[in-house]
Coordinates of C-alpha atoms in Angstrom, one line a residue:
X1 CA 7.9 12.8 7.9
X2 CA 6.5 15.0 10.6
X3 CA 4.7 12.5 12.7
X4 CA 6.5 11.0 15.8
X5 CA 5.0 7.5 15.2
X6 CA 6.1 7.5 11.5
X7 CA 9.6 8.6 12.6
X8 CA 9.8 5.8 15.2
X9 CA 8.7 3.2 12.7
X10 CA 11.1 4.5 10.1
X11 CA 13.9 4.3 12.6
X12 CA 12.9 0.7 13.4
X13 CA 12.8 -0.1 9.8
X14 CA 16.3 1.2 9.2
X15 CA 17.6 -0.8 12.2
X16 CA 15.8 -4.0 11.1
X17 CA 17.3 -3.8 7.7
X18 CA 20.8 -3.1 9.1
X19 CA 20.4 -6.3 11.1
X20 CA 19.0 -8.3 8.2
X21 CA 15.8 -8.8 10.1
X22 CA 13.5 -8.7 7.0
X23 CA 10.4 -10.0 9.0
X24 CA 10.6 -6.9 11.3
X25 CA 11.3 -4.6 8.3
X26 CA 8.2 -6.0 6.6
X27 CA 6.2 -5.4 9.8
X28 CA 7.4 -1.8 9.9
X29 CA 6.5 -1.2 6.3
X30 CA 3.0 -2.5 6.9
X31 CA 2.5 -0.4 10.0
X32 CA 3.9 2.7 8.1
X33 CA 1.5 2.1 5.3
X34 CA -1.5 1.6 7.6
X35 CA -0.7 4.7 9.8
X36 CA -3.3 7.3 9.0
X37 CA -0.9 10.2 8.8
X38 CA 1.6 8.6 6.5
X39 CA 1.8 8.5 2.7
X40 CA 3.5 5.1 1.9
X41 CA 6.8 5.5 0.1
X42 CA 6.7 4.6 -3.6
X43 CA 8.8 1.6 -4.5
X44 CA 11.5 2.6 -7.1
X45 CA 10.5 1.4 -10.5
X46 CA 6.8 1.2 -9.9
X47 CA 4.3 3.7 -11.4
X48 CA 2.5 5.8 -8.8
X49 CA -0.8 4.9 -10.4
X50 CA -1.1 1.2 -11.4
X51 CA -3.7 2.0 -14.0
X52 CA -0.9 3.7 -16.0
X53 CA 1.3 0.5 -15.8
X54 CA 2.3 -0.9 -19.1
X55 CA 0.2 -3.9 -20.2
X56 CA 1.9 -7.3 -19.8

């Protein structure tokens, strides 16, 4: 991350998780995803392209 806003939101996310404040953590994740200079982190175990996901 090279954006000051992304770094601030990431720090808030880490703090929220440490305090078990999952509502705040979710808010931070949403804001990180919506931030125009940020590539949202991939969730472990999920394919990067959902069209390549195995059929259920």
